PDB file of C-alpha atoms in Angstrom:
ATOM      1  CA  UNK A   1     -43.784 -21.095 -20.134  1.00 70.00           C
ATOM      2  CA  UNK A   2     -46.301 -20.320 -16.905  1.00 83.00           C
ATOM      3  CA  UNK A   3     -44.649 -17.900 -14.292  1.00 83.00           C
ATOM      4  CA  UNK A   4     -45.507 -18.077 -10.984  1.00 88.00           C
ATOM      5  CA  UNK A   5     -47.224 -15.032  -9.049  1.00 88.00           C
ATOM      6  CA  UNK A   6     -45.668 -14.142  -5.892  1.00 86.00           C
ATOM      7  CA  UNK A   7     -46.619 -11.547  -3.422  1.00 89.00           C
ATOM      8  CA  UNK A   8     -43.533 -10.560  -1.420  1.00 88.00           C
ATOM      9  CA  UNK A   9     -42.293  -8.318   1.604  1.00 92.00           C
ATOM     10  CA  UNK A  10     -39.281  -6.168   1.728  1.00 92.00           C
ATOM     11  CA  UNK A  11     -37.477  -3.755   3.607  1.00 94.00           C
ATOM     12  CA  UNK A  12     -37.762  -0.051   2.427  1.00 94.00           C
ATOM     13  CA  UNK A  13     -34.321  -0.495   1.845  1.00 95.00           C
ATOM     14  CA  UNK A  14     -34.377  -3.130  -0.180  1.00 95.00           C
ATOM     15  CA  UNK A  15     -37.050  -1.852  -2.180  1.00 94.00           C
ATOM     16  CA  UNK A  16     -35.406   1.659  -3.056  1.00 96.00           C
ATOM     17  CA  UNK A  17     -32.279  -0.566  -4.226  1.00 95.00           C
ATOM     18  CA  UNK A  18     -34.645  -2.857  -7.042  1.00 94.00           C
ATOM     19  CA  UNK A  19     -36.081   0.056  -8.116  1.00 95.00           C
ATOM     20  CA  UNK A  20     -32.523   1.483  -9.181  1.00 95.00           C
ATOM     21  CA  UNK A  21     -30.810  -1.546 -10.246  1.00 94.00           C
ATOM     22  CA  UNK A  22     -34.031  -2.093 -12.421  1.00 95.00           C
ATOM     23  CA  UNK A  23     -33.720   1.324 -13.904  1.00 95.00           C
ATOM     24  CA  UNK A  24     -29.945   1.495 -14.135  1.00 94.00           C
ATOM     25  CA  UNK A  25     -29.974  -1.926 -16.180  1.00 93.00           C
ATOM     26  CA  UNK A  26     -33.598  -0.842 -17.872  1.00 95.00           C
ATOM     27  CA  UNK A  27     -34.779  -4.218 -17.062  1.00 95.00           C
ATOM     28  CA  UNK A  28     -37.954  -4.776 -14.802  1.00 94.00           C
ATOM     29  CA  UNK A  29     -38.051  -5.590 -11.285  1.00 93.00           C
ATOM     30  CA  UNK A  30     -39.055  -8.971 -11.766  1.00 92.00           C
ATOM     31  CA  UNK A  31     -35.909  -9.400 -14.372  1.00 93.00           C
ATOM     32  CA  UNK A  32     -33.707  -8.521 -11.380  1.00 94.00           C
ATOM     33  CA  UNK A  33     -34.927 -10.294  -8.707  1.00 93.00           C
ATOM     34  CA  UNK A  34     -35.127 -13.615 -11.209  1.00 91.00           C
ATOM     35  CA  UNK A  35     -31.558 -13.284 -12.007  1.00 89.00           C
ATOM     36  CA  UNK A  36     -30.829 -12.825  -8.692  1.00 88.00           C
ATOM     37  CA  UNK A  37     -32.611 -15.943  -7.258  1.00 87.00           C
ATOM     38  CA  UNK A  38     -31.318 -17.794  -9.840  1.00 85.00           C
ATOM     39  CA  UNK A  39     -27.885 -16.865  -8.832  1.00 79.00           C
ATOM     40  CA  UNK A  40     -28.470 -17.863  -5.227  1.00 80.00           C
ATOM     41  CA  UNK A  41     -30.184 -21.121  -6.062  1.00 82.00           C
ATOM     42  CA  UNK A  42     -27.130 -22.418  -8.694  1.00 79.00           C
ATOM     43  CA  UNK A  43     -25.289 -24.885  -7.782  1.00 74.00           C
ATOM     44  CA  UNK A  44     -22.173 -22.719  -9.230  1.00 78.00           C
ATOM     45  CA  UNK A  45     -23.138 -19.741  -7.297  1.00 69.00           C
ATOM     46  CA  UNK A  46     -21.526 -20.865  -4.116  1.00 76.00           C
ATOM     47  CA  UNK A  47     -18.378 -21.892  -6.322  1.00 80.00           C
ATOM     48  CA  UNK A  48     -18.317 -18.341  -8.069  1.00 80.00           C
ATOM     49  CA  UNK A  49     -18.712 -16.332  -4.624  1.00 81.00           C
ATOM     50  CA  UNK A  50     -15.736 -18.661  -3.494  1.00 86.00           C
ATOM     51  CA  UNK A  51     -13.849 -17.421  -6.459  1.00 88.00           C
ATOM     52  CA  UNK A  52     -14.795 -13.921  -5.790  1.00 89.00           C
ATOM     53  CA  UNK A  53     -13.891 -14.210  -2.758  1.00 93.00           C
ATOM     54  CA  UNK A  54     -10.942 -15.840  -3.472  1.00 94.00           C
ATOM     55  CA  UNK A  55      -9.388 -13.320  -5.770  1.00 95.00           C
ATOM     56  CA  UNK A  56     -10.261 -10.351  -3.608  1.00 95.00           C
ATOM     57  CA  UNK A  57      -8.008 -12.236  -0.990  1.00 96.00           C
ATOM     58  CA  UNK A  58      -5.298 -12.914  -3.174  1.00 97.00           C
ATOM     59  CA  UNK A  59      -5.173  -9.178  -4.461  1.00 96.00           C
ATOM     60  CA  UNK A  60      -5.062  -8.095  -0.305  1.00 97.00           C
ATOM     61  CA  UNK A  61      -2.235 -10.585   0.159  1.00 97.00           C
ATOM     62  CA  UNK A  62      -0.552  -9.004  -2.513  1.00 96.00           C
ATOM     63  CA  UNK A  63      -1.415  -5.351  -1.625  1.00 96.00           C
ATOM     64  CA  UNK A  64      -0.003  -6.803   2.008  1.00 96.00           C
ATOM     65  CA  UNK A  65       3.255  -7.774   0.514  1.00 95.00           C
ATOM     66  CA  UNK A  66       3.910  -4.944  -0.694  1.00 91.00           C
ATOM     67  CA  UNK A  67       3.301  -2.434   1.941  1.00 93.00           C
ATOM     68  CA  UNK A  68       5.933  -5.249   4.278  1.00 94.00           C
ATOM     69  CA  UNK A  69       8.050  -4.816   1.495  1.00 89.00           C
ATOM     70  CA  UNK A  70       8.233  -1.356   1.483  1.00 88.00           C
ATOM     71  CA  UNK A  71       7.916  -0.827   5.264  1.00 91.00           C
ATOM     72  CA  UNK A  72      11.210  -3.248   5.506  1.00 89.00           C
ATOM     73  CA  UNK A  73      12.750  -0.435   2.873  1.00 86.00           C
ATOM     74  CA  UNK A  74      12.118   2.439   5.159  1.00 87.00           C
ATOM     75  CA  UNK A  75      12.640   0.669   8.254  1.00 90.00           C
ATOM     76  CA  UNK A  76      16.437  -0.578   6.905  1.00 89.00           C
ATOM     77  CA  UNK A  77      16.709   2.878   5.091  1.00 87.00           C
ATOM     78  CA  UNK A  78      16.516   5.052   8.925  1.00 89.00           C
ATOM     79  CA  UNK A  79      18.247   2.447  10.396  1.00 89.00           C
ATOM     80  CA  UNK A  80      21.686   2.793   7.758  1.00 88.00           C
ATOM     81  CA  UNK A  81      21.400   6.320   8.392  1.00 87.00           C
ATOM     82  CA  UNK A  82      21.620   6.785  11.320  1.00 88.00           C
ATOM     83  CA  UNK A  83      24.395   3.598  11.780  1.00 88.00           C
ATOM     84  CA  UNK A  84      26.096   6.218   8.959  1.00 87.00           C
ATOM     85  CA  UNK A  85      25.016   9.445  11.065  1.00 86.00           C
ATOM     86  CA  UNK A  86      26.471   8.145  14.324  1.00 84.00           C
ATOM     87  CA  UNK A  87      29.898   6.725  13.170  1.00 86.00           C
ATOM     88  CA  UNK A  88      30.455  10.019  10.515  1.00 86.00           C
ATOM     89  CA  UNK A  89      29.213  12.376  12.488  1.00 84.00           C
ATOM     90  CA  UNK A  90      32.346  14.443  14.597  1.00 86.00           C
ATOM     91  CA  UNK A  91      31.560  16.503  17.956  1.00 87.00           C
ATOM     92  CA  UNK A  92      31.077  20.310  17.098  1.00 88.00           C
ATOM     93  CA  UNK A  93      33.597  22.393  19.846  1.00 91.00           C
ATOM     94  CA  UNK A  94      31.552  24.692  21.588  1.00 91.00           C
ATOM     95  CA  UNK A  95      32.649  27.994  19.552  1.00 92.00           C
ATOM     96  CA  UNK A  96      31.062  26.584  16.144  1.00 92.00           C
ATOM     97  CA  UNK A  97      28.039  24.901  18.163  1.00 91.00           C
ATOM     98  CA  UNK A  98      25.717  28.089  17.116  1.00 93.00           C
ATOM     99  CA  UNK A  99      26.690  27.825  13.210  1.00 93.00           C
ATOM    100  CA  UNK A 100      25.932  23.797  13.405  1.00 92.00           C
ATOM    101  CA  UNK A 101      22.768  24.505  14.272  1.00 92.00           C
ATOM    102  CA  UNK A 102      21.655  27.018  12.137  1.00 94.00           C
ATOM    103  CA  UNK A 103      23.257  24.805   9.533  1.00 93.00           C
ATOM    104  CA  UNK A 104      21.109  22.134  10.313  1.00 91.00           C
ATOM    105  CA  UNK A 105      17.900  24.469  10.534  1.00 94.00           C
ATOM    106  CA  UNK A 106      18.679  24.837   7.070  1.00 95.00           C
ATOM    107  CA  UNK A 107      19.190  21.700   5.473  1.00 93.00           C
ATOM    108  CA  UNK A 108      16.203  20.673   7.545  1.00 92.00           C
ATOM    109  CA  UNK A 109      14.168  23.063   5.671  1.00 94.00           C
ATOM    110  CA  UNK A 110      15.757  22.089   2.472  1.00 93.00           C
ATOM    111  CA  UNK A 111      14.880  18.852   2.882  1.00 89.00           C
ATOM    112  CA  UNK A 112      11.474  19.527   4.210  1.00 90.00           C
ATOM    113  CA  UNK A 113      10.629  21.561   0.529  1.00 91.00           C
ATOM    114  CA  UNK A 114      12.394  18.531  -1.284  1.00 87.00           C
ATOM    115  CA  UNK A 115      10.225  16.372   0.198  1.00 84.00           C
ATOM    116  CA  UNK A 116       7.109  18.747  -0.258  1.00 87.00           C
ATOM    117  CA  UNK A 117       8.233  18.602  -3.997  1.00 86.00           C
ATOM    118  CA  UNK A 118       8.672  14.799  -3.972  1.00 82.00           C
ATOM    119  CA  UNK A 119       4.988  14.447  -2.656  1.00 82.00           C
ATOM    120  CA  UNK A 120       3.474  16.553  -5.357  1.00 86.00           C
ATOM    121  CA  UNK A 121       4.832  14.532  -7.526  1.00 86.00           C
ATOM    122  CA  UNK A 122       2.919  11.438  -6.490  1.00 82.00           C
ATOM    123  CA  UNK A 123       5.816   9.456  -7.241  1.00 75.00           C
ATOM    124  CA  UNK A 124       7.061   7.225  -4.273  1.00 77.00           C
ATOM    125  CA  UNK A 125      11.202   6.848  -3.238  1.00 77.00           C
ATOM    126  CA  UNK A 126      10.207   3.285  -2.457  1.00 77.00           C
ATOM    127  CA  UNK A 127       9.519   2.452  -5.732  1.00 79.00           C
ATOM    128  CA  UNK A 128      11.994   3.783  -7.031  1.00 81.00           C
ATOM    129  CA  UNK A 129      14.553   2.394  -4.736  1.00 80.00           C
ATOM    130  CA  UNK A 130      12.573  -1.015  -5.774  1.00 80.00           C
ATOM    131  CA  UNK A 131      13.238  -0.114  -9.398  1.00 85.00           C
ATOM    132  CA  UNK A 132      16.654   1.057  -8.629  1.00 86.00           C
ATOM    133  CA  UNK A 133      17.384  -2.610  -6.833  1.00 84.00           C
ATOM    134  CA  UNK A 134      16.163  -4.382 -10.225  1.00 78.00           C
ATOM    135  CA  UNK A 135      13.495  -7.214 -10.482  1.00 69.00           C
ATOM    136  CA  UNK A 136      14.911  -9.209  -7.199  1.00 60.00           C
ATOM    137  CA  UNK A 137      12.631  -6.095  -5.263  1.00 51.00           C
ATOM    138  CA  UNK A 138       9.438  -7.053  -7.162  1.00 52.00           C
ATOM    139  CA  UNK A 139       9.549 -10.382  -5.283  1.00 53.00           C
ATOM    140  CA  UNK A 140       9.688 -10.251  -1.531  1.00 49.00           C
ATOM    141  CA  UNK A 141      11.190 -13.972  -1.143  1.00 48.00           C
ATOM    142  CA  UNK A 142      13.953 -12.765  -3.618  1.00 47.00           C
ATOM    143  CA  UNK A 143      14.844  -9.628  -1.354  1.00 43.00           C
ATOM    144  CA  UNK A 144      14.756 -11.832   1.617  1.00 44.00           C
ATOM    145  CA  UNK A 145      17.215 -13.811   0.473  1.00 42.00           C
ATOM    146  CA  UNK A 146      19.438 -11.302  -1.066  1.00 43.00           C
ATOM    147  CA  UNK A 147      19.469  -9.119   2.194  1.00 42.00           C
ATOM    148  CA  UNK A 148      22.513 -10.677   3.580  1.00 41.00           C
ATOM    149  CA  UNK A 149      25.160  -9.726   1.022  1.00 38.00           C
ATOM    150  CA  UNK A 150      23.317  -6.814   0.525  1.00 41.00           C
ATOM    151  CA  UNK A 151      23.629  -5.463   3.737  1.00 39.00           C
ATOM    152  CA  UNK A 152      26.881  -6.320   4.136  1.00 39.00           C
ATOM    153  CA  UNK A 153      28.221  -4.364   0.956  1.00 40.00           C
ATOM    154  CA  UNK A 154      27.071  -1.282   2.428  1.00 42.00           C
ATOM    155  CA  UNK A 155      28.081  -1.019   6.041  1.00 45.00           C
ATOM    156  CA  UNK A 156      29.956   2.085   7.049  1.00 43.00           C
ATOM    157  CA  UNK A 157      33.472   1.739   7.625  1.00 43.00           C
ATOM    158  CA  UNK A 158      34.182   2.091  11.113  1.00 45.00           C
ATOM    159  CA  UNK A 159      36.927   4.309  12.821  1.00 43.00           C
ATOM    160  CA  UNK A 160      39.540   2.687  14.997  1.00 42.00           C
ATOM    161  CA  UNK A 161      39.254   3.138  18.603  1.00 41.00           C
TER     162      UNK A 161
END
């Protein structure tokens, strides 16, 4: 089979990258840039950078999902607290006011160092909550539709007025 000779111009760039593909793969340059025109020129090449394409979408949908997903677990999580915080919650009288405080200081700095210990870790509350919840979590159209009577099963009793 005759090859054909052809004298070509590329950026510096461009250049630098053949020669360490070529070496990397221990193929010549004129190996790489033949596969790679023949990649550009096949009819399937369009269809397989579709597909590429394609699947790196799909895997950022899914990576999308589920930080929603877990973003709706936080955001519901600070909001039953503090519906929880605000209806438990009694005024201090002004004698114990100083002891409330330095009550909270420290269960703020408890939780701060259980948190610190959480991080280390590397494992994440939110998946374990999602674990917790069972496989309903794993799909966010089965959590939508399960957050009614879910919600509802936790609510804080209220006080009468």
């Amino acid at each position: 089979m005759t090859r054909a000779r052809l004298n070509i111009f590329i950026e510096p760039e461009h250049a630098k990258r053949l020669d360490q593909v070529a070496t990397h793969k221990g193929v010549s340059k004129s190996a790489v840039i033949a596969a790679a025109l023949a990649s550009f020129l096949s009819p399937d090449g369009e269809d397989q950078r579709e597909a590429a394409i394609a699947k790196r979408l799909d895997r950022l949908s899914r990576q999308f999902d589920r930080l929603e997903r877990d973003q709706n677990v936080l955001v519901e999580t600070v909001a039953l607290y503090v519906r929880y915080f605000l209806t438990v919650s009694i005024p201090v009288p002004e004698g114990q006011q100083e002891a409330a405080r330095a009550q909270g200081r420290a269960r703020y700095v408890q939780f701060i160092e259980q948190l610190a210990r959480h991080i280390q870790r590397g494992r994440s509350l939110v998946r374990e909550v999602h674990e917790d919840i069972g496989p309903a979590a794993a799909d966010p159209t089965q959590a939508d539709a399960q957050s009614g009577t879910d919600a509802d099963a936790m609510e804080v009793p209220r006080e009468p007025a």
